[in-house]
CSV table of C-alpha atoms and ligand atoms in Angstrom, one decimal:
chain,number,residue,atom,x,y,z
A,1,MET,CA,8.4,19.8,5.9
A,2,ALA,CA,11.8,21.0,5.0
A,3,ASP,CA,13.5,18.8,7.6
A,4,VAL,CA,11.8,15.6,6.5
A,5,LYS,CA,14.4,13.4,4.7
A,6,ASN,CA,13.3,11.1,1.9
A,7,LYS,CA,13.6,7.5,3.0
A,8,LEU,CA,14.0,4.2,1.4
A,9,TYR,CA,13.5,1.2,3.7
A,10,VAL,CA,14.6,-2.4,2.9
A,11,ALA,CA,12.2,-4.2,5.2
A,12,ASP,CA,8.8,-5.8,5.5
A,13,ASN,CA,6.4,-2.8,5.3
A,14,LEU,CA,4.4,-4.0,8.2
A,15,ASP,CA,7.4,-3.6,10.5
A,16,VAL,CA,8.1,-0.1,9.1
A,17,LEU,CA,4.4,0.9,9.4
A,18,HIS,CA,4.3,-0.3,13.0
A,19,GLY,CA,7.2,2.1,13.8
A,20,MET,CA,5.7,5.2,12.1
A,21,ASN,CA,3.7,7.8,14.0
A,22,SER,CA,0.0,8.2,13.3
A,23,ASN,CA,-1.3,11.0,11.1
A,24,THR,CA,1.9,11.7,9.2
A,25,VAL,CA,1.6,10.8,5.5
A,26,ASP,CA,-0.4,12.8,2.9
A,27,LEU,CA,-0.7,10.2,0.2
A,28,ILE,CA,-0.1,6.5,0.0
A,29,TYR,CA,0.0,4.6,-3.3
A,30,LEU,CA,0.4,0.9,-3.1
A,31,ASP,CA,1.0,-1.7,-5.8
A,32,PRO,CA,1.2,-4.9,-3.9
A,33,PRO,CA,1.5,-8.4,-5.3
A,34,PHE,CA,-2.0,-9.2,-6.8
A,35,ASN,CA,-2.3,-12.9,-5.7
A,36,SER,CA,-1.6,-13.8,-9.3
A,37,LYS,CA,0.0,-17.2,-8.4
A,38,ARG,CA,3.1,-16.3,-10.3
A,39,MET,CA,6.8,-15.8,-9.6
A,40,TYR,CA,8.0,-12.5,-11.0
A,41,SER,CA,11.6,-12.5,-11.9
A,42,ALA,CA,13.9,-11.0,-14.4
A,43,PRO,CA,17.7,-10.6,-14.7
A,44,ILE,CA,18.5,-6.9,-14.4
A,45,GLY,CA,21.7,-4.8,-14.2
A,46,THR,CA,22.4,-3.1,-10.9
A,47,ALA,CA,25.4,-1.4,-9.4
A,48,LYS,CA,26.5,-4.9,-8.3
A,49,GLY,CA,26.2,-6.4,-11.8
A,50,VAL,CA,23.4,-8.5,-13.3
A,51,VAL,CA,21.2,-10.0,-10.6
A,52,GLU,CA,17.8,-11.8,-10.5
A,53,ALA,CA,15.1,-9.3,-9.5
A,54,GLY,CA,11.7,-10.4,-8.5
A,55,PHE,CA,9.2,-11.5,-5.9
A,56,HIS,CA,6.8,-14.3,-5.3
A,57,ASP,CA,3.1,-13.8,-5.7
A,58,ILE,CA,2.0,-17.2,-4.6
A,59,TRP,CA,0.4,-17.3,-1.2
A,60,ASN,CA,0.1,-19.7,1.6
A,61,TRP,CA,-1.1,-19.5,5.1
A,62,ASP,CA,2.0,-20.6,7.0
A,63,ASP,CA,4.6,-18.4,5.3
A,64,ASP,CA,2.8,-15.2,4.5
A,65,VAL,CA,0.5,-14.5,7.3
A,66,ASP,CA,2.0,-12.7,10.2
A,67,ILE,CA,1.0,-14.3,13.4
A,68,ARG,CA,0.5,-10.9,14.9
A,69,LEU,CA,-2.8,-12.0,13.3
A,70,GLU,CA,-3.8,-13.1,16.8
A,71,SER,CA,-4.2,-9.5,18.0
A,72,PHE,CA,-5.6,-8.5,14.6
A,73,LEU,CA,-8.3,-11.1,15.0
A,74,ASP,CA,-9.2,-9.9,18.5
A,75,SER,CA,-9.6,-6.3,17.5
A,76,ASN,CA,-11.3,-7.0,14.1
A,77,PRO,CA,-13.5,-10.0,14.5
A,78,HIS,CA,-16.0,-9.0,11.7
A,79,LEU,CA,-13.2,-8.3,9.3
A,80,PHE,CA,-11.7,-11.6,10.0
A,81,ALA,CA,-15.0,-13.4,9.6
A,82,TYR,CA,-15.4,-11.8,6.2
A,83,ILE,CA,-11.8,-12.9,5.2
A,84,ASP,CA,-12.6,-16.4,6.4
A,85,LEU,CA,-15.7,-16.5,4.3
A,86,VAL,CA,-13.8,-15.5,1.2
A,87,GLY,CA,-11.4,-18.3,2.1
A,88,HIS,CA,-14.2,-20.7,1.8
A,89,ILE,CA,-15.0,-19.6,-1.7
A,90,HIS,CA,-11.5,-19.0,-3.0
A,91,GLY,CA,-9.3,-21.2,-0.8
A,92,LEU,CA,-6.5,-20.6,1.7
A,93,ALA,CA,-4.2,-18.8,-0.7
A,94,MET,CA,-6.8,-16.0,-1.0
A,95,LYS,CA,-7.4,-16.0,2.7
A,96,ALA,CA,-3.7,-15.7,3.4
A,97,TYR,CA,-3.4,-12.9,0.8
A,98,LEU,CA,-6.3,-10.9,2.2
A,99,THR,CA,-5.1,-11.3,5.7
A,100,PHE,CA,-1.7,-10.0,4.7
A,101,MET,CA,-3.3,-7.0,3.0
A,102,ALA,CA,-5.8,-6.3,5.8
A,103,GLN,CA,-3.1,-6.1,8.4
A,104,ARG,CA,-1.2,-3.6,6.3
A,105,ILE,CA,-4.2,-1.5,5.2
A,106,ILE,CA,-5.2,-1.0,8.8
A,107,GLU,CA,-1.7,0.4,9.6
A,108,MET,CA,-1.7,2.5,6.4
A,109,HIS,CA,-4.9,4.1,7.5
A,110,ARG,CA,-3.4,4.9,10.9
A,111,VAL,CA,-0.3,6.6,9.5
A,112,LEU,CA,-2.3,8.6,6.9
A,113,LYS,CA,-3.2,12.2,7.8
A,114,ASP,CA,-6.8,12.9,8.4
A,115,ILE,CA,-6.7,14.9,5.1
A,116,GLY,CA,-4.8,12.1,3.3
A,117,SER,CA,-5.6,9.8,0.5
A,118,LEU,CA,-4.8,6.2,-0.4
A,119,TYR,CA,-4.6,4.6,-3.9
A,120,LEU,CA,-4.6,0.8,-4.0
A,121,HIS,CA,-3.5,-0.7,-7.3
A,122,CYS,CA,-4.8,-4.2,-8.0
A,123,ASP,CA,-6.6,-6.2,-10.7
A,124,PRO,CA,-9.8,-8.3,-10.8
A,125,THR,CA,-8.0,-11.3,-9.3
A,126,ALA,CA,-8.7,-9.8,-5.9
A,127,SER,CA,-10.1,-6.3,-6.4
A,128,HIS,CA,-13.7,-7.1,-5.3
A,129,TYR,CA,-12.5,-8.6,-2.1
A,130,LEU,CA,-10.0,-5.8,-1.4
A,131,LYS,CA,-12.7,-3.2,-1.9
A,132,ILE,CA,-14.7,-4.6,1.0
A,133,ILE,CA,-11.6,-4.5,3.3
A,134,LEU,CA,-11.0,-0.9,2.2
A,135,ASP,CA,-14.7,0.0,2.9
A,136,TRP,CA,-14.3,-1.6,6.3
A,137,VAL,CA,-11.1,0.2,7.3
A,138,PHE,CA,-11.7,3.6,5.6
A,139,GLY,CA,-15.5,3.7,5.9
A,140,LYS,CA,-17.6,3.1,2.8
A,141,ASP,CA,-18.4,6.8,2.5
A,142,ASN,CA,-14.7,7.6,2.0
A,143,PHE,CA,-14.6,5.5,-1.2
A,144,ARG,CA,-13.9,8.1,-3.9
A,145,ASN,CA,-13.1,6.4,-7.2
A,146,GLU,CA,-12.5,3.1,-8.9
A,147,VAL,CA,-10.0,4.1,-11.6
A,148,VAL,CA,-9.6,1.8,-14.5
A,149,TRP,CA,-6.1,1.9,-16.0
A,150,SER,CA,-6.7,0.7,-19.5
A,151,TYR,CA,-3.7,-0.4,-21.7
A,152,ARG,CA,-2.9,-2.6,-24.7
A,153,ARG,CA,-0.4,-5.5,-24.5
A,154,TRP,CA,0.1,-9.0,-25.9
A,155,THR,CA,-2.2,-11.5,-24.4
A,156,ALA,CA,-2.9,-15.1,-24.9
A,157,GLY,CA,-6.1,-17.2,-24.9
A,158,ASN,CA,-9.2,-16.8,-27.1
A,159,LYS,CA,-12.0,-17.8,-24.8
A,160,ASN,CA,-12.3,-14.5,-23.0
A,161,PHE,CA,-12.4,-10.8,-23.8
A,162,GLN,CA,-8.8,-9.7,-23.7
A,163,ARG,CA,-7.9,-8.6,-20.1
A,164,MET,CA,-6.4,-5.1,-20.5
A,165,HIS,CA,-7.0,-3.2,-17.4
A,166,ASP,CA,-6.0,-2.8,-13.8
A,167,ILE,CA,-8.1,-1.3,-11.0
A,168,ILE,CA,-7.0,1.5,-8.7
A,169,PHE,CA,-9.2,2.3,-5.7
A,170,ARG,CA,-9.0,5.7,-4.3
A,171,TYR,CA,-10.0,6.4,-0.7
A,172,THR,CA,-9.7,9.3,1.6
A,173,LYS,CA,-9.5,9.3,5.4
A,174,SER,CA,-12.2,11.9,5.8
A,175,ASP,CA,-14.3,14.3,3.7
A,176,GLN,CA,-11.5,16.9,3.9
A,177,PHE,CA,-8.8,16.0,1.4
A,178,ALA,CA,-6.5,17.4,-1.2
A,179,PHE,CA,-7.8,17.1,-4.7
A,180,ASN,CA,-6.5,19.0,-7.8
A,181,VAL,CA,-8.7,18.5,-10.8
A,182,GLN,CA,-6.6,17.0,-13.7
A,183,TYR,CA,-7.3,17.6,-17.3
A,184,GLU,CA,-6.5,15.7,-20.5
A,185,PRO,CA,-6.5,17.0,-24.1
A,186,TYR,CA,-9.8,16.9,-25.9
A,187,GLY,CA,-10.1,13.7,-28.0
A,188,ASP,CA,-11.5,13.7,-31.5
A,189,TRP,CA,-15.0,13.0,-30.2
A,190,ILE,CA,-15.3,16.4,-28.6
A,191,LYS,CA,-13.7,18.3,-31.4
A,192,LYS,CA,-16.6,17.1,-33.6
A,193,ASP,CA,-18.9,19.0,-31.3
A,194,TYR,CA,-17.2,22.3,-32.2
A,195,SER,CA,-18.8,22.1,-35.6
A,196,TYR,CA,-18.5,25.8,-36.6
A,197,THR,CA,-15.4,27.6,-37.8
A,198,ASP,CA,-15.1,31.4,-37.8
A,199,LYS,CA,-13.3,33.4,-40.5
A,200,ASP,CA,-10.0,33.1,-38.6
A,201,GLY,CA,-10.3,29.3,-38.6
A,202,ARG,CA,-11.2,29.1,-34.9
A,203,ARG,CA,-13.6,26.3,-34.0
A,204,TRP,CA,-16.6,27.0,-31.8
A,205,ARG,CA,-19.9,25.5,-30.7
A,206,TRP,CA,-23.2,26.7,-29.2
A,207,HIS,CA,-23.6,26.3,-25.4
A,208,THR,CA,-27.1,26.8,-23.9
A,209,VAL,CA,-27.6,27.9,-20.3
A,210,LYS,CA,-31.1,28.5,-19.1
A,211,GLY,CA,-32.4,29.0,-22.7
A,212,ASN,CA,-29.6,31.5,-23.6
A,213,ARG,CA,-27.1,30.5,-26.3
A,214,TYR,CA,-23.4,31.3,-26.0
A,215,LYS,CA,-20.5,30.8,-28.4
A,216,VAL,CA,-17.8,28.6,-26.8
A,217,TYR,CA,-14.4,28.5,-28.5
A,218,LEU,CA,-12.4,25.3,-28.5
A,219,GLU,CA,-9.2,27.3,-27.7
A,220,ASP,CA,-10.8,28.9,-24.7
A,221,GLU,CA,-11.3,25.5,-23.2
A,222,ASN,CA,-7.6,24.9,-23.7
A,223,LYS,CA,-7.2,23.2,-20.3
A,224,GLY,CA,-8.8,20.2,-21.9
A,225,VAL,CA,-11.5,18.0,-20.5
A,226,LYS,CA,-11.7,17.0,-16.9
A,227,LEU,CA,-10.1,13.7,-16.4
A,228,ASN,CA,-12.6,10.8,-15.9
A,229,ASP,CA,-12.0,7.5,-14.2
A,230,VAL,CA,-10.8,5.5,-17.2
A,231,TRP,CA,-7.2,6.2,-17.8
A,232,GLN,CA,-5.6,5.3,-21.1
A,233,ILE,CA,-1.9,5.2,-20.3
A,234,PRO,CA,0.4,2.9,-22.3
A,235,TYR,CA,1.8,-0.2,-20.6
A,236,LEU,CA,5.6,0.0,-20.3
A,237,GLY,CA,7.0,-1.9,-23.3
A,238,SER,CA,10.3,-3.7,-23.0
A,239,THR,CA,12.0,-0.9,-25.0
A,240,ALA,CA,10.5,2.0,-23.1
A,241,LYS,CA,13.1,4.6,-22.1
A,242,GLU,CA,12.1,4.6,-18.4
A,243,ARG,CA,12.2,0.8,-18.2
A,244,THR,CA,14.5,-0.4,-15.4
A,245,GLY,CA,14.0,-4.2,-16.0
A,246,TYR,CA,12.2,-4.7,-12.7
A,247,PRO,CA,9.2,-6.9,-13.2
A,248,THR,CA,5.8,-5.2,-12.8
A,249,GLN,CA,7.3,-1.7,-13.1
A,250,LYS,CA,4.5,0.9,-13.5
A,251,PRO,CA,4.7,3.9,-15.8
A,252,LEU,CA,5.7,7.3,-14.4
A,253,ALA,CA,2.7,8.9,-16.2
A,254,LEU,CA,0.4,6.9,-13.9
A,255,LEU,CA,2.1,8.1,-10.8
A,256,ASP,CA,2.4,11.6,-12.0
A,257,ARG,CA,-1.4,11.8,-12.2
A,258,ILE,CA,-2.1,10.3,-8.9
A,259,ILE,CA,0.5,12.4,-7.1
A,260,SER,CA,-0.6,15.6,-8.9
A,261,ALA,CA,-4.3,15.0,-8.1
A,262,SER,CA,-4.0,14.0,-4.5
A,263,SER,CA,-1.1,16.0,-3.0
A,264,ASN,CA,0.6,19.3,-3.1
A,265,PRO,CA,4.3,20.3,-3.3
A,266,GLY,CA,6.1,19.6,0.0
A,267,ASP,CA,3.6,16.8,1.0
A,268,LEU,CA,4.8,13.4,2.1
A,269,VAL,CA,4.0,10.5,-0.3
A,270,MET,CA,4.6,6.9,0.7
A,271,ASP,CA,4.8,3.7,-1.4
A,272,PRO,CA,5.0,0.7,0.9
A,273,PHE,CA,5.5,-1.8,-2.0
A,274,CYS,CA,7.8,0.5,-4.0
A,275,GLY,CA,9.5,-2.1,-6.3
A,276,CYS,CA,11.9,0.0,-8.5
A,277,ALA,CA,10.6,3.2,-6.9
A,278,THR,CA,8.4,4.6,-9.7
A,279,THR,CA,6.4,6.5,-7.0
A,280,CYS,CA,9.6,7.9,-5.4
A,281,VAL,CA,10.9,9.2,-8.8
A,282,ALA,CA,7.5,10.8,-9.7
A,283,ALA,CA,7.2,12.3,-6.2
A,284,GLN,CA,10.7,13.8,-6.4
A,285,ASN,CA,10.1,15.2,-9.8
A,286,LEU,CA,6.9,16.8,-8.5
A,287,HIS,CA,8.7,18.3,-5.5
A,288,ARG,CA,7.0,16.0,-2.9
A,289,LYS,CA,8.8,14.3,0.0
A,290,TRP,CA,8.7,10.5,-0.2
A,291,ILE,CA,9.1,7.2,1.7
A,292,GLY,CA,9.6,4.0,-0.3
A,293,ILE,CA,9.6,0.5,1.3
A,294,ASP,CA,10.5,-2.8,-0.3
A,295,VAL,CA,11.3,-6.1,1.3
A,296,SER,CA,13.6,-7.1,-1.6
A,297,ASP,CA,17.3,-6.1,-1.4
A,298,VAL,CA,17.5,-6.3,-5.2
A,299,ALA,CA,14.6,-3.9,-5.7
A,300,VAL,CA,16.2,-1.4,-3.3
A,301,ASP,CA,19.6,-1.7,-4.8
A,302,LEU,CA,18.1,-1.0,-8.2
A,303,VAL,CA,16.2,1.9,-6.7
A,304,ALA,CA,19.4,3.4,-5.3
A,305,THR,CA,20.9,3.3,-8.8
A,306,ARG,CA,17.7,4.7,-10.4
A,307,LEU,CA,17.5,7.6,-8.0
A,308,GLN,CA,21.1,8.6,-8.3
A,309,TYR,CA,21.9,8.3,-12.0
A,310,ASP,CA,20.2,9.2,-15.2
A,311,GLU,CA,20.0,6.8,-18.1
A,312,GLY,CA,23.5,7.7,-19.2
A,313,GLY,CA,24.7,6.5,-15.8
A,314,GLN,CA,26.5,9.8,-15.2
A,315,VAL,CA,24.5,12.6,-13.9
A,316,LYS,CA,23.2,12.4,-10.4
A,317,MET,CA,19.5,12.9,-10.4
A,318,PHE,CA,19.0,13.2,-6.7
A,319,GLN,CA,20.9,11.8,-3.8
A,320,ASP,CA,19.0,13.4,-1.1
A,321,PHE,CA,17.6,10.3,0.5
A,322,LEU,CA,18.5,7.8,3.2
A,323,PRO,CA,18.6,4.0,2.4
A,324,LEU,CA,17.7,2.4,5.7
A,325,LYS,CA,17.7,-1.1,7.1
A,326,THR,CA,16.8,0.0,10.6
A,327,LEU,CA,13.2,0.4,11.4
A,328,PRO,CA,11.6,3.7,12.6
A,329,ILE,CA,10.4,4.0,16.2
A,330,ARG,CA,7.1,5.6,17.1
A,331,THR,CA,7.4,8.7,19.2
A,332,ASP,CA,3.7,9.6,19.5
A,333,GLN,CA,2.7,7.1,22.1
A,334,THR,CA,2.9,7.9,25.8
A,335,LYS,CA,5.3,5.7,27.7
A,336,LEU,CA,3.9,3.7,30.6
A,337,THR,CA,4.7,4.9,34.1
A,338,TRP,CA,3.3,1.7,35.7
A,339,ASP,CA,5.7,-0.6,37.6
A,340,LYS,CA,6.2,-4.2,36.4
A,341,LYS,CA,3.8,-5.6,39.0
A,342,GLN,CA,1.0,-3.3,37.8
A,343,ILE,CA,1.7,-4.2,34.2
A,344,ARG,CA,1.6,-7.9,35.0
A,345,GLU,CA,-1.7,-7.6,36.8
A,346,HIS,CA,-3.2,-5.6,34.0
A,347,PHE,CA,-2.3,-8.2,31.4
A,348,TYR,CA,-3.1,-11.1,33.6
A,349,GLY,CA,-6.7,-9.9,33.7
A,350,LYS,CA,-6.7,-9.1,30.0
A,351,GLN,CA,-5.3,-12.5,28.9
A,352,ASN,CA,-7.5,-14.4,31.4
A,353,GLY,CA,-4.4,-15.7,33.2
A,354,SER,CA,-3.1,-17.5,30.1
A,355,CYS,CA,0.2,-17.3,28.2
A,356,ASN,CA,-0.2,-15.4,24.8
A,357,GLY,CA,2.1,-18.0,23.2
A,358,CYS,CA,1.2,-21.5,24.3
A,359,GLY,CA,-2.1,-20.6,26.0
A,360,GLU,CA,-1.2,-22.4,29.3
A,361,HIS,CA,-3.0,-21.1,32.3
A,362,PHE,CA,-1.1,-19.9,35.5
A,363,THR,CA,-2.6,-19.2,38.9
A,364,HIS,CA,-0.7,-16.0,39.5
A,365,ALA,CA,0.5,-13.0,37.5
A,366,ARG,CA,4.1,-13.4,38.9
A,367,HIS,CA,4.6,-16.6,36.9
A,368,PHE,CA,4.7,-14.5,33.7
A,369,HIS,CA,7.3,-12.5,31.9
A,370,ILE,CA,6.5,-9.2,30.3
A,371,ASP,CA,7.3,-9.4,26.6
A,372,HIS,CA,7.6,-6.7,23.9
A,373,ILE,CA,5.4,-7.9,21.0
A,374,HIS,CA,7.6,-6.0,18.6
A,375,PRO,CA,11.1,-6.6,20.0
A,376,LYS,CA,12.8,-3.7,21.8
A,377,SER,CA,15.7,-3.7,19.4
A,378,LYS,CA,13.2,-3.3,16.5
A,379,GLU,CA,10.4,-0.8,16.6
A,380,GLY,CA,8.7,-1.9,19.7
A,381,GLY,CA,8.4,0.5,22.7
A,382,TRP,CA,7.4,0.4,26.3
A,383,VAL,CA,3.8,1.2,25.5
A,384,LEU,CA,0.6,-0.8,26.3
A,385,GLU,CA,-0.1,-1.8,22.7
A,386,ASN,CA,3.3,-3.4,22.5
A,387,LEU,CA,3.3,-5.5,25.7
A,388,GLN,CA,2.0,-8.9,26.6
A,389,LEU,CA,2.6,-11.7,29.1
A,390,LEU,CA,4.4,-15.0,28.1
A,391,CYS,CA,5.3,-18.0,30.2
A,392,GLY,CA,9.0,-18.6,30.9
A,393,SER,CA,9.3,-21.2,28.2
A,394,CYS,CA,7.6,-19.1,25.5
A,395,ASN,CA,9.6,-16.1,26.5
A,396,SER,CA,12.9,-17.8,26.1
A,397,ILE,CA,11.8,-19.3,22.7
A,398,LYS,CA,10.7,-15.9,21.4
A,399,GLY,CA,13.7,-13.9,22.8
A,400,ASN,CA,14.2,-10.9,20.6
A,401,ARG,CA,12.2,-12.3,17.7
A,402,PRO,CA,8.7,-11.5,16.4
A,403,MET,CA,5.6,-13.4,17.5
A,404,GLU,CA,5.3,-15.4,14.3
A,405,TYR,CA,8.6,-17.2,15.2
A,406,LEU,CA,7.2,-18.2,18.6
A,407,LEU,CA,3.9,-19.4,17.3
A,408,LYS,CA,5.4,-21.3,14.4
A,409,THR,CA,7.8,-23.1,16.8
A,410,ILE,CA,5.0,-24.0,19.1
A,411,LYS,CA,3.0,-25.3,16.2
A,412,ALA,CA,5.9,-27.4,14.9
A,413,ARG,CA,6.6,-28.9,18.3
A,414,ARG,CA,2.9,-29.8,18.8
A,415,SER,CA,2.7,-31.5,15.5
A,416,GLN,CA,5.9,-33.4,16.3
A,417,GLN,CA,4.4,-34.5,19.6
A,418,GLN,CA,1.4,-35.9,17.7
A,419,ILE,CA,3.7,-37.9,15.4
A,420,TYR,CA,5.5,-39.6,18.3
B,1,SAM,C1,4.0,-5.2,-8.0
B,1,SAM,S1,5.6,-4.9,-7.3
B,1,SAM,C2,5.6,-3.1,-7.2
B,1,SAM,C3,6.2,-2.5,-8.5
B,1,SAM,C4,6.3,-1.0,-8.4
B,1,SAM,N1,5.0,-0.3,-8.4
B,1,SAM,C5,7.2,-0.4,-9.5
B,1,SAM,O1,6.8,0.4,-10.3
B,1,SAM,O2,8.3,-0.9,-9.6
B,1,SAM,C6,5.3,-5.4,-5.6
B,1,SAM,C7,6.5,-5.2,-4.7
B,1,SAM,O3,6.2,-5.5,-3.4
B,1,SAM,C8,7.3,-6.0,-2.7
B,1,SAM,N2,6.8,-6.6,-1.5
B,1,SAM,C9,6.1,-7.8,-1.4
B,1,SAM,N3,5.9,-8.0,0.0
B,1,SAM,C10,6.3,-7.0,0.7
B,1,SAM,C11,6.4,-6.6,2.0
B,1,SAM,N4,5.8,-7.4,3.0
B,1,SAM,N5,7.0,-5.4,2.4
B,1,SAM,C12,7.5,-4.6,1.5
B,1,SAM,N6,7.6,-4.9,0.1
B,1,SAM,C13,7.0,-6.1,-0.3
B,1,SAM,C14,7.9,-6.9,-3.7
B,1,SAM,O4,9.3,-7.1,-3.5
B,1,SAM,C15,7.7,-6.1,-5.0
B,1,SAM,O5,8.8,-5.3,-5.4
B,2,ZN,ZN1,3.7,-20.1,27.0
C-alpha cells in the first residue's frame, strides 16, 4: 500500500468510478444528496476568498440521469422495474434520484474489495428505497446494520415528532470482512447495575454463569460497553471548531467510528461525495489511504485548504495528496485483439443491426462506426464493455462526448420536428 497516493478528484464520481479497477477499495463511505428538494449553499472562505459553496438536491429526469442508463436498463431490468414502480408512488424526482444512485452503487460495489464494506448515509426521505437497491446490488445477506445517527438541533413544526436522526446502512461485499468492535463509555444506566462498593470504593456487581456467581468490577470492564447501532454524536453546530462552513458537513467523530470499525491502518478508504472531505481527514488521522471525489470545484478548493492547513492557517497538516481533474483509466480489463470488422460484426448482432443512438436499422455492419461509450480521452478503453456501434450521423454528433449528450441532442431534435 505504501505506493498508493491519496487522491482528490474534481469530477462526477460516476466517471471516476468507471475508470477504477475492480476490487481495489477497502471501505466506501458515501453521504450523497438526500433528495431533500433543497439547494444547499453558504458563503465560505477559501484560499481564493469568500465564495458560494453548495450543491443542488432537487432532482429531475432530464438533467440528473445519465443516459448511460440505456445499458444500465439492459443489464438490470428488475432493478429498473423497481425504480420505475417507486417513481409511480413518489414521482419522477424520486425516480431520477434512485436511478442516479443505483448507477453509482453498482460501480461502488465493483470497485470494493471482496473483503470490503460500504456505508451509505441517508435519511428517511429515501432510506427505505435505497435499502432495496443496496439489497439488490450487495445481496440481502450482506446487509449488516442500519445505524441510527441521533442528534439534537433546532427544528420547526409541531405536528410531528421532531426529526433528529439520519440513517447509515452498512453492507459488506461478502461474509469475510474487516470489523473491529468499538466501545463507548458506560452510561449511568449501567453504573446503576454495579450496586456494590468494596472497602476501597470500587464498584462491583454479581454476574451469574451457569448457576455460579462471580464478582465483576466496573473498572475491569474499562473498555466500556460494545457500541450498539444507535449513535449519539452531536450535530456540528455553527461554532464547532472543526466547522469549515461547507453545508451538510459531517462530524469527524462519526467518520472516526466508521473507519476504525471497518478498516485497518494502511487500508484504502473512498468517499465519492466527499464535500469538504471529512472522510479524508478522518482517514488520514487514522493512518488510512484515501480517495475523495466531489463534482464541485468549491468543495474541492475548500478541501485542499482544509487538508493543508490547521485552523490557524499556518501549519501544514498533510500535503501528501494529488488534486486531480483527469480521470483514472482502468488497467484490469483485457484489451481486444479483434480487428474492426470482427468488432463491427459482434456488435451488429448484439444491437440487432440498429444504431445505439437514434435506433435506425442498417442492412450491413459496415455502415456503422465503432464508438467508445466513455470517450477515449476520458476513461474509456478499447475493451468490449466500452464499445458500441453508432450510425455516421450519431457518431459525428457524439464526437468525444458522453452518451447523454448524444441522446439529449436526438431527443431535442425529435421534439423540434414534432413542433414544425
Ligand atoms: C451531503 S454533501 C457531502 C458532505 C460531506 N460528507 C462533508 O462532510 O462535507 C454531498 C456532496 O456530493 C457532491 N456531489 C453531488 N453529486 C455528485 C456527483 N455526481 N459526483 C461527485 N460529487 C457529487 C456535492 O457537491 C456535495 O458536496
Ligand atoms: Zn444513429
